[in-house]
PDB file of C-alpha atoms in Angstrom:
ATOM      1  CA  GLU A   1       0.000   0.000   0.000  1.00 94.00           C
ATOM      2  CA  VAL A   2       1.324   3.403  -0.983  1.00 95.00           C
ATOM      3  CA  GLN A   3       1.639   5.849   1.876  1.00 96.00           C
ATOM      4  CA  MET A   4       3.014   9.359   2.026  1.00 97.00           C
ATOM      5  CA  LEU A   5       3.198  11.141   5.343  1.00 96.00           C
ATOM      6  CA  GLU A   6       4.061  14.820   5.566  1.00 97.00           C
ATOM      7  CA  SER A   7       5.463  16.448   8.663  1.00 97.00           C
ATOM      8  CA  GLY A   8       7.137  19.665   9.721  1.00 97.00           C
ATOM      9  CA  GLY A   9       4.317  22.151   9.371  1.00 96.00           C
ATOM     10  CA  GLY A  10       3.464  24.683  12.024  1.00 97.00           C
ATOM     11  CA  LEU A  11       3.257  28.348  12.937  1.00 98.00           C
ATOM     12  CA  VAL A  12       6.168  30.541  11.920  1.00 98.00           C
ATOM     13  CA  GLN A  13       6.747  34.277  11.858  1.00 98.00           C
ATOM     14  CA  PRO A  14       7.169  36.163   8.591  1.00 98.00           C
ATOM     15  CA  GLY A  15      10.749  35.889   7.421  1.00 98.00           C
ATOM     16  CA  GLY A  16      11.213  32.598   9.205  1.00 98.00           C
ATOM     17  CA  SER A  17      12.007  29.120   7.932  1.00 98.00           C
ATOM     18  CA  LEU A  18      10.493  25.664   8.028  1.00 98.00           C
ATOM     19  CA  ARG A  19      11.476  22.313   6.615  1.00 98.00           C
ATOM     20  CA  LEU A  20       8.769  19.956   5.485  1.00 98.00           C
ATOM     21  CA  SER A  21       9.328  16.228   5.105  1.00 98.00           C
ATOM     22  CA  CYS A  22       7.355  13.579   3.269  1.00 98.00           C
ATOM     23  CA  ALA A  23       8.078   9.957   4.138  1.00 98.00           C
ATOM     24  CA  ALA A  24       7.001   7.619   1.355  1.00 97.00           C
ATOM     25  CA  SER A  25       6.470   3.869   1.300  1.00 96.00           C
ATOM     26  CA  GLY A  26       4.860   1.196  -0.823  1.00 96.00           C
ATOM     27  CA  PHE A  27       6.500   2.101  -4.120  1.00 94.00           C
ATOM     28  CA  THR A  28       9.978   2.450  -5.628  1.00 96.00           C
ATOM     29  CA  PHE A  29      10.549   6.010  -4.463  1.00 96.00           C
ATOM     30  CA  SER A  30      13.641   6.709  -6.548  1.00 96.00           C
ATOM     31  CA  SER A  31      11.802   5.846  -9.767  1.00 95.00           C
ATOM     32  CA  TYR A  32       9.350   8.708  -9.460  1.00 94.00           C
ATOM     33  CA  ALA A  33       9.491  12.450  -9.604  1.00 94.00           C
ATOM     34  CA  MET A  34       7.884  14.018  -6.560  1.00 95.00           C
ATOM     35  CA  SER A  35       6.059  17.291  -6.119  1.00 94.00           C
ATOM     36  CA  TRP A  36       4.815  19.684  -3.495  1.00 96.00           C
ATOM     37  CA  VAL A  37       1.393  21.226  -4.066  1.00 96.00           C
ATOM     38  CA  ARG A  38      -0.177  23.716  -1.689  1.00 98.00           C
ATOM     39  CA  GLN A  39      -3.642  24.988  -0.967  1.00 98.00           C
ATOM     40  CA  ALA A  40      -4.258  28.246   0.832  1.00 98.00           C
ATOM     41  CA  PRO A  41      -7.322  28.320   3.111  1.00 97.00           C
ATOM     42  CA  GLY A  42     -10.461  28.325   0.974  1.00 96.00           C
ATOM     43  CA  LYS A  43      -8.469  28.490  -2.254  1.00 97.00           C
ATOM     44  CA  GLY A  44      -7.507  26.172  -5.091  1.00 97.00           C
ATOM     45  CA  LEU A  45      -4.514  23.943  -5.671  1.00 97.00           C
ATOM     46  CA  GLU A  46      -1.192  25.576  -6.482  1.00 95.00           C
ATOM     47  CA  TRP A  47       1.800  23.649  -7.741  1.00 93.00           C
ATOM     48  CA  VAL A  48       4.923  24.609  -5.761  1.00 94.00           C
ATOM     49  CA  SER A  49       7.862  22.456  -6.840  1.00 93.00           C
ATOM     50  CA  THR A  50       8.905  19.186  -8.488  1.00 93.00           C
ATOM     51  CA  ILE A  51      12.075  17.129  -8.292  1.00 94.00           C
ATOM     52  CA  SER A  52      13.094  14.332 -10.628  1.00 92.00           C
ATOM     53  CA  GLY A  53      13.571  10.780  -9.385  1.00 93.00           C
ATOM     54  CA  SER A  54      17.322  11.129  -9.244  1.00 94.00           C
ATOM     55  CA  GLY A  55      17.140  14.570  -7.698  1.00 94.00           C
ATOM     56  CA  GLY A  56      19.129  16.008 -10.562  1.00 94.00           C
ATOM     57  CA  SER A  57      16.366  18.281 -11.869  1.00 91.00           C
ATOM     58  CA  THR A  58      14.243  20.665  -9.880  1.00 93.00           C
ATOM     59  CA  TYR A  59      11.430  23.022 -10.830  1.00 91.00           C
ATOM     60  CA  TYR A  60       9.782  25.829  -8.896  1.00 92.00           C
ATOM     61  CA  ALA A  61       6.793  28.102  -9.148  1.00 92.00           C
ATOM     62  CA  ASP A  62       7.761  31.722  -9.612  1.00 91.00           C
ATOM     63  CA  SER A  63       6.121  32.560  -6.280  1.00 94.00           C
ATOM     64  CA  VAL A  64       8.649  30.470  -4.340  1.00 96.00           C
ATOM     65  CA  LYS A  65      11.727  30.551  -6.566  1.00 96.00           C
ATOM     66  CA  GLY A  66      14.792  31.636  -4.635  1.00 97.00           C
ATOM     67  CA  ARG A  67      13.101  31.052  -1.267  1.00 98.00           C
ATOM     68  CA  PHE A  68      12.177  27.359  -1.301  1.00 98.00           C
ATOM     69  CA  ASN A  69      14.422  24.383  -2.001  1.00 98.00           C
ATOM     70  CA  ILE A  70      13.171  20.914  -2.856  1.00 98.00           C
ATOM     71  CA  SER A  71      15.354  17.876  -2.219  1.00 98.00           C
ATOM     72  CA  ARG A  72      15.083  14.157  -1.654  1.00 98.00           C
ATOM     73  CA  ASP A  73      16.952  11.358   0.046  1.00 98.00           C
ATOM     74  CA  ASN A  74      16.283   8.195  -1.914  1.00 98.00           C
ATOM     75  CA  SER A  75      18.049   6.082   0.705  1.00 97.00           C
ATOM     76  CA  LYS A  76      15.415   7.216   3.202  1.00 98.00           C
ATOM     77  CA  ASN A  77      12.467   7.397   0.775  1.00 98.00           C
ATOM     78  CA  THR A  78      11.928  10.955   1.929  1.00 98.00           C
ATOM     79  CA  LEU A  79      11.104  14.204   0.144  1.00 98.00           C
ATOM     80  CA  TYR A  80      11.891  17.603   1.648  1.00 98.00           C
ATOM     81  CA  LEU A  81      10.895  21.212   1.169  1.00 98.00           C
ATOM     82  CA  GLN A  82      13.100  23.821   2.811  1.00 98.00           C
ATOM     83  CA  MET A  83      11.105  27.026   3.041  1.00 98.00           C
ATOM     84  CA  ASN A  84      12.957  30.266   3.820  1.00 98.00           C
ATOM     85  CA  PHE A  85      11.892  33.901   4.003  1.00 98.00           C
ATOM     86  CA  LEU A  86       8.326  32.832   4.583  1.00 98.00           C
ATOM     87  CA  ARG A  87       5.507  35.261   3.852  1.00 98.00           C
ATOM     88  CA  ALA A  88       1.914  35.429   4.981  1.00 98.00           C
ATOM     89  CA  GLU A  89       0.846  34.347   1.503  1.00 98.00           C
ATOM     90  CA  ASP A  90       2.723  31.059   1.953  1.00 98.00           C
ATOM     91  CA  THR A  91       0.113  30.033   4.519  1.00 98.00           C
ATOM     92  CA  ALA A  92      -1.410  26.837   3.176  1.00 98.00           C
ATOM     93  CA  VAL A  93      -1.765  23.106   3.507  1.00 98.00           C
ATOM     94  CA  TYR A  94       1.229  21.569   1.772  1.00 98.00           C
ATOM     95  CA  TYR A  95       0.760  18.211   0.066  1.00 98.00           C
ATOM     96  CA  CYS A  96       3.438  15.928  -1.268  1.00 97.00           C
ATOM     97  CA  ALA A  97       2.448  13.962  -4.333  1.00 96.00           C
ATOM     98  CA  ASN A  98       4.092  11.452  -6.602  1.00 95.00           C
ATOM     99  CA  GLY A  99       4.771  12.096 -10.267  1.00 89.00           C
ATOM    100  CA  ARG A 100       2.890   9.317 -11.992  1.00 89.00           C
ATOM    101  CA  ALA A 101       3.762  10.759 -15.392  1.00 85.00           C
ATOM    102  CA  CYS A 102       5.705  13.903 -16.127  1.00 84.00           C
ATOM    103  CA  SER A 103       6.769  16.193 -18.902  1.00 80.00           C
ATOM    104  CA  GLY A 104       9.683  18.208 -17.659  1.00 71.00           C
ATOM    105  CA  GLY A 105       8.627  19.470 -14.276  1.00 74.00           C
ATOM    106  CA  SER A 106       4.946  19.057 -14.955  1.00 84.00           C
ATOM    107  CA  CYS A 107       3.494  15.887 -13.485  1.00 90.00           C
ATOM    108  CA  TYR A 108       0.161  14.450 -12.544  1.00 92.00           C
ATOM    109  CA  SER A 109      -0.218  12.461  -9.363  1.00 94.00           C
ATOM    110  CA  ASP A 110      -2.139   9.423  -8.286  1.00 93.00           C
ATOM    111  CA  TYR A 111      -0.910   9.400  -4.711  1.00 96.00           C
ATOM    112  CA  TRP A 112      -1.029  12.300  -2.284  1.00 97.00           C
ATOM    113  CA  GLY A 113      -0.142  12.726   1.346  1.00 97.00           C
ATOM    114  CA  GLN A 114      -2.681  14.006   3.854  1.00 96.00           C
ATOM    115  CA  GLY A 115      -1.096  17.435   3.944  1.00 97.00           C
ATOM    116  CA  THR A 116       0.628  19.528   6.592  1.00 98.00           C
ATOM    117  CA  LEU A 117      -0.466  23.035   7.533  1.00 98.00           C
ATOM    118  CA  VAL A 118       1.990  25.910   7.400  1.00 98.00           C
ATOM    119  CA  SER A 119       0.825  29.155   9.005  1.00 98.00           C
ATOM    120  CA  VAL A 120       2.897  32.295   8.591  1.00 98.00           C
ATOM    121  CA  SER A 121       1.858  34.968  11.014  1.00 97.00           C
ATOM    122  CA  SER A 122       3.255  37.321  13.607  1.00 95.00           C
TER     123      SER A 122
ATOM    124  CA  ASP B   1       3.125  29.892 -19.344  1.00 82.00           C
ATOM    125  CA  ILE B   2       0.066  27.752 -19.941  1.00 88.00           C
ATOM    126  CA  GLN B   3      -3.031  28.952 -18.139  1.00 90.00           C
ATOM    127  CA  MET B   4      -5.873  26.588 -17.300  1.00 94.00           C
ATOM    128  CA  THR B   5      -9.372  28.023 -16.990  1.00 96.00           C
ATOM    129  CA  GLN B   6     -12.307  26.043 -15.656  1.00 97.00           C
ATOM    130  CA  SER B   7     -15.964  26.868 -16.000  1.00 97.00           C
ATOM    131  CA  PRO B   8     -18.200  27.248 -14.244  1.00 97.00           C
ATOM    132  CA  SER B   9     -16.600  28.135 -10.913  1.00 97.00           C
ATOM    133  CA  THR B  10     -19.672  26.875  -9.094  1.00 97.00           C
ATOM    134  CA  LEU B  11     -22.306  24.463 -10.300  1.00 97.00           C
ATOM    135  CA  SER B  12     -25.563  23.677  -8.530  1.00 97.00           C
ATOM    136  CA  ALA B  13     -27.180  20.394  -9.441  1.00 96.00           C
ATOM    137  CA  SER B  14     -29.401  17.645  -8.089  1.00 96.00           C
ATOM    138  CA  VAL B  15     -28.884  13.945  -7.561  1.00 96.00           C
ATOM    139  CA  GLY B  16     -29.438  12.191 -10.860  1.00 96.00           C
ATOM    140  CA  ASP B  17     -28.477  15.184 -13.011  1.00 97.00           C
ATOM    141  CA  ARG B  18     -25.943  15.014 -15.795  1.00 97.00           C
ATOM    142  CA  VAL B  19     -23.280  17.684 -15.352  1.00 97.00           C
ATOM    143  CA  THR B  20     -20.360  18.888 -17.419  1.00 98.00           C
ATOM    144  CA  ILE B  21     -17.336  20.894 -16.320  1.00 98.00           C
ATOM    145  CA  THR B  22     -15.120  22.548 -18.914  1.00 98.00           C
ATOM    146  CA  CYS B  23     -11.387  23.178 -18.766  1.00 98.00           C
ATOM    147  CA  ARG B  24      -9.617  25.308 -21.361  1.00 97.00           C
ATOM    148  CA  ALA B  25      -5.873  25.608 -21.877  1.00 95.00           C
ATOM    149  CA  SER B  26      -4.281  28.801 -23.168  1.00 93.00           C
ATOM    150  CA  GLN B  27      -2.350  26.709 -25.705  1.00 92.00           C
ATOM    151  CA  SER B  28      -2.498  23.173 -26.957  1.00 92.00           C
ATOM    152  CA  ILE B  29      -1.648  20.484 -24.423  1.00 91.00           C
ATOM    153  CA  SER B  30      -2.536  17.540 -26.668  1.00 92.00           C
ATOM    154  CA  SER B  31      -4.299  15.095 -24.322  1.00 93.00           C
ATOM    155  CA  TRP B  32      -2.062  15.660 -21.328  1.00 92.00           C
ATOM    156  CA  LEU B  33      -4.800  16.551 -18.883  1.00 95.00           C
ATOM    157  CA  ALA B  34      -5.854  15.105 -15.553  1.00 96.00           C
ATOM    158  CA  TRP B  35      -8.995  15.592 -13.475  1.00 98.00           C
ATOM    159  CA  TYR B  36      -9.144  15.445  -9.689  1.00 98.00           C
ATOM    160  CA  GLN B  37     -11.925  15.412  -7.118  1.00 98.00           C
ATOM    161  CA  GLN B  38     -11.343  17.025  -3.741  1.00 98.00           C
ATOM    162  CA  LYS B  39     -13.553  16.947  -0.680  1.00 97.00           C
ATOM    163  CA  PRO B  40     -13.147  19.358   2.264  1.00 96.00           C
ATOM    164  CA  GLY B  41     -10.144  18.550   4.426  1.00 95.00           C
ATOM    165  CA  LYS B  42      -8.960  15.781   2.103  1.00 97.00           C
ATOM    166  CA  ALA B  43      -6.233  15.401  -0.477  1.00 97.00           C
ATOM    167  CA  PRO B  44      -7.214  15.460  -4.138  1.00 98.00           C
ATOM    168  CA  LYS B  45      -8.194  12.158  -5.718  1.00 98.00           C
ATOM    169  CA  LEU B  46      -7.190  11.382  -9.284  1.00 97.00           C
ATOM    170  CA  LEU B  47     -10.182  10.574 -11.478  1.00 98.00           C
ATOM    171  CA  ILE B  48      -8.966  10.765 -15.052  1.00 98.00           C
ATOM    172  CA  SER B  49      -5.620  11.025 -16.825  1.00 95.00           C
ATOM    173  CA  LYS B  50      -4.695  11.610 -20.446  1.00 95.00           C
ATOM    174  CA  ALA B  51      -7.960  13.489 -20.867  1.00 97.00           C
ATOM    175  CA  SER B  52     -10.191  10.422 -20.982  1.00 98.00           C
ATOM    176  CA  SER B  53      -8.543   7.482 -19.203  1.00 97.00           C
ATOM    177  CA  LEU B  54     -10.556   6.560 -16.135  1.00 98.00           C
ATOM    178  CA  GLU B  55      -8.547   5.559 -13.095  1.00 97.00           C
ATOM    179  CA  SER B  56      -9.093   2.137 -11.605  1.00 96.00           C
ATOM    180  CA  GLY B  57     -11.887   2.169  -9.057  1.00 96.00           C
ATOM    181  CA  VAL B  58     -13.475   5.385 -10.301  1.00 98.00           C
ATOM    182  CA  PRO B  59     -17.172   4.907 -11.117  1.00 97.00           C
ATOM    183  CA  SER B  60     -18.033   4.739 -14.792  1.00 97.00           C
ATOM    184  CA  ARG B  61     -20.467   7.656 -14.446  1.00 97.00           C
ATOM    185  CA  PHE B  62     -17.345   9.843 -14.677  1.00 98.00           C
ATOM    186  CA  SER B  63     -15.942  10.470 -18.131  1.00 98.00           C
ATOM    187  CA  GLY B  64     -13.506  12.860 -19.730  1.00 98.00           C
ATOM    188  CA  SER B  65     -13.067  14.072 -23.262  1.00 98.00           C
ATOM    189  CA  GLY B  66     -11.229  16.623 -25.347  1.00 98.00           C
ATOM    190  CA  SER B  67      -7.831  17.386 -26.756  1.00 97.00           C
ATOM    191  CA  GLY B  68      -5.814  20.410 -27.707  1.00 95.00           C
ATOM    192  CA  THR B  69      -7.217  23.272 -25.697  1.00 97.00           C
ATOM    193  CA  GLU B  70     -10.723  22.253 -24.664  1.00 98.00           C
ATOM    194  CA  PHE B  71     -11.646  19.468 -22.274  1.00 98.00           C
ATOM    195  CA  THR B  72     -14.704  18.311 -20.399  1.00 98.00           C
ATOM    196  CA  LEU B  73     -15.446  16.226 -17.336  1.00 98.00           C
ATOM    197  CA  THR B  74     -18.927  14.729 -17.361  1.00 98.00           C
ATOM    198  CA  ILE B  75     -20.774  13.004 -14.557  1.00 97.00           C
ATOM    199  CA  SER B  76     -23.650  11.131 -16.151  1.00 96.00           C
ATOM    200  CA  SER B  77     -25.897  10.770 -13.108  1.00 95.00           C
ATOM    201  CA  LEU B  78     -24.887  12.655  -9.986  1.00 97.00           C
ATOM    202  CA  GLN B  79     -24.679  10.708  -6.775  1.00 96.00           C
ATOM    203  CA  PRO B  80     -24.584  12.206  -3.257  1.00 95.00           C
ATOM    204  CA  ASP B  81     -20.892  11.325  -2.962  1.00 96.00           C
ATOM    205  CA  ASP B  82     -20.036  13.416  -6.039  1.00 97.00           C
ATOM    206  CA  PHE B  83     -20.615  16.792  -4.443  1.00 94.00           C
ATOM    207  CA  ALA B  84     -17.078  18.116  -4.181  1.00 97.00           C
ATOM    208  CA  THR B  85     -14.633  20.435  -5.916  1.00 98.00           C
ATOM    209  CA  TYR B  86     -13.097  19.346  -9.215  1.00 98.00           C
ATOM    210  CA  TYR B  87      -9.769  20.473 -10.652  1.00 98.00           C
ATOM    211  CA  CYS B  88      -8.143  20.007 -14.019  1.00 98.00           C
ATOM    212  CA  GLN B  89      -4.366  19.912 -14.381  1.00 95.00           C
ATOM    213  CA  GLN B  90      -2.199  19.994 -17.460  1.00 94.00           C
ATOM    214  CA  TYR B  91       1.024  17.995 -17.600  1.00 91.00           C
ATOM    215  CA  ASN B  92       2.023  18.634 -21.181  1.00 85.00           C
ATOM    216  CA  THR B  93       4.847  20.917 -20.350  1.00 74.00           C
ATOM    217  CA  TYR B  94       6.551  22.618 -17.484  1.00 68.00           C
ATOM    218  CA  SER B  95       4.391  25.551 -16.537  1.00 69.00           C
ATOM    219  CA  PRO B  96       3.685  27.100 -13.159  1.00 60.00           C
ATOM    220  CA  GLY B  97      -0.020  27.481 -13.785  1.00 56.00           C
ATOM    221  CA  SER B  98      -0.791  23.815 -14.152  1.00 85.00           C
ATOM    222  CA  PHE B  99      -4.068  23.607 -12.200  1.00 94.00           C
ATOM    223  CA  GLY B 100      -7.394  25.101 -13.090  1.00 96.00           C
ATOM    224  CA  GLN B 101      -9.007  27.258 -10.430  1.00 97.00           C
ATOM    225  CA  GLY B 102     -11.537  24.575  -9.517  1.00 97.00           C
ATOM    226  CA  THR B 103     -15.267  23.967  -9.922  1.00 98.00           C
ATOM    227  CA  LYS B 104     -17.357  23.534  -6.798  1.00 98.00           C
ATOM    228  CA  LEU B 105     -20.264  21.179  -7.387  1.00 97.00           C
ATOM    229  CA  GLU B 106     -23.036  21.983  -4.945  1.00 96.00           C
ATOM    230  CA  ILE B 107     -26.358  20.396  -4.140  1.00 89.00           C
ATOM    231  CA  LYS B 108     -29.262  22.365  -5.579  1.00 88.00           C
TER     232      LYS B 108
END
């Protein structure tokens, strides 16, 4: 059974940092690109970042480029999102999702984690 | 960047109705389109990939069609469990705006 479990969310002040993790199991993690998708309260889905299976290619939304860093540890089957210089508008539930099929950094996903809430507020 | 536009934003319908949601891409994405269903507090669920390929376990009342720039998701006979928000997503090419803005399907 495929499982993806996010952790690391919480309340942080503007300008602060957080590191999200997504522990995956039930599939060959290194064979799949992985993505982070977020959803602000009451809003739609917003793609944040994607990393290739090897970790050699990364892609970012313009809204987070230069502030967020996606990485993965295939030996631990874990995906990360380092978020720096956080802003109020980064407040959202962050989902990790697999890349079932991708074209460049654009993937669709058939497995999603349950999400972790990041709140940026003073 | 490719922009995805869904219509309508909100749709009111009754159990048993046939409903259609439209998703338009700002440029051709061939058939590289997925549809998701999301219920409050839950992660999205993949319904359809490659514009019309139904995922295993998804009821056959769901269907997708289209190619190029215009796509539709049709539910042939609404069931109580179908009231949710639906999103389209393109995966033809790297583009930040890959998701549509969503269509909330409400009970009339």
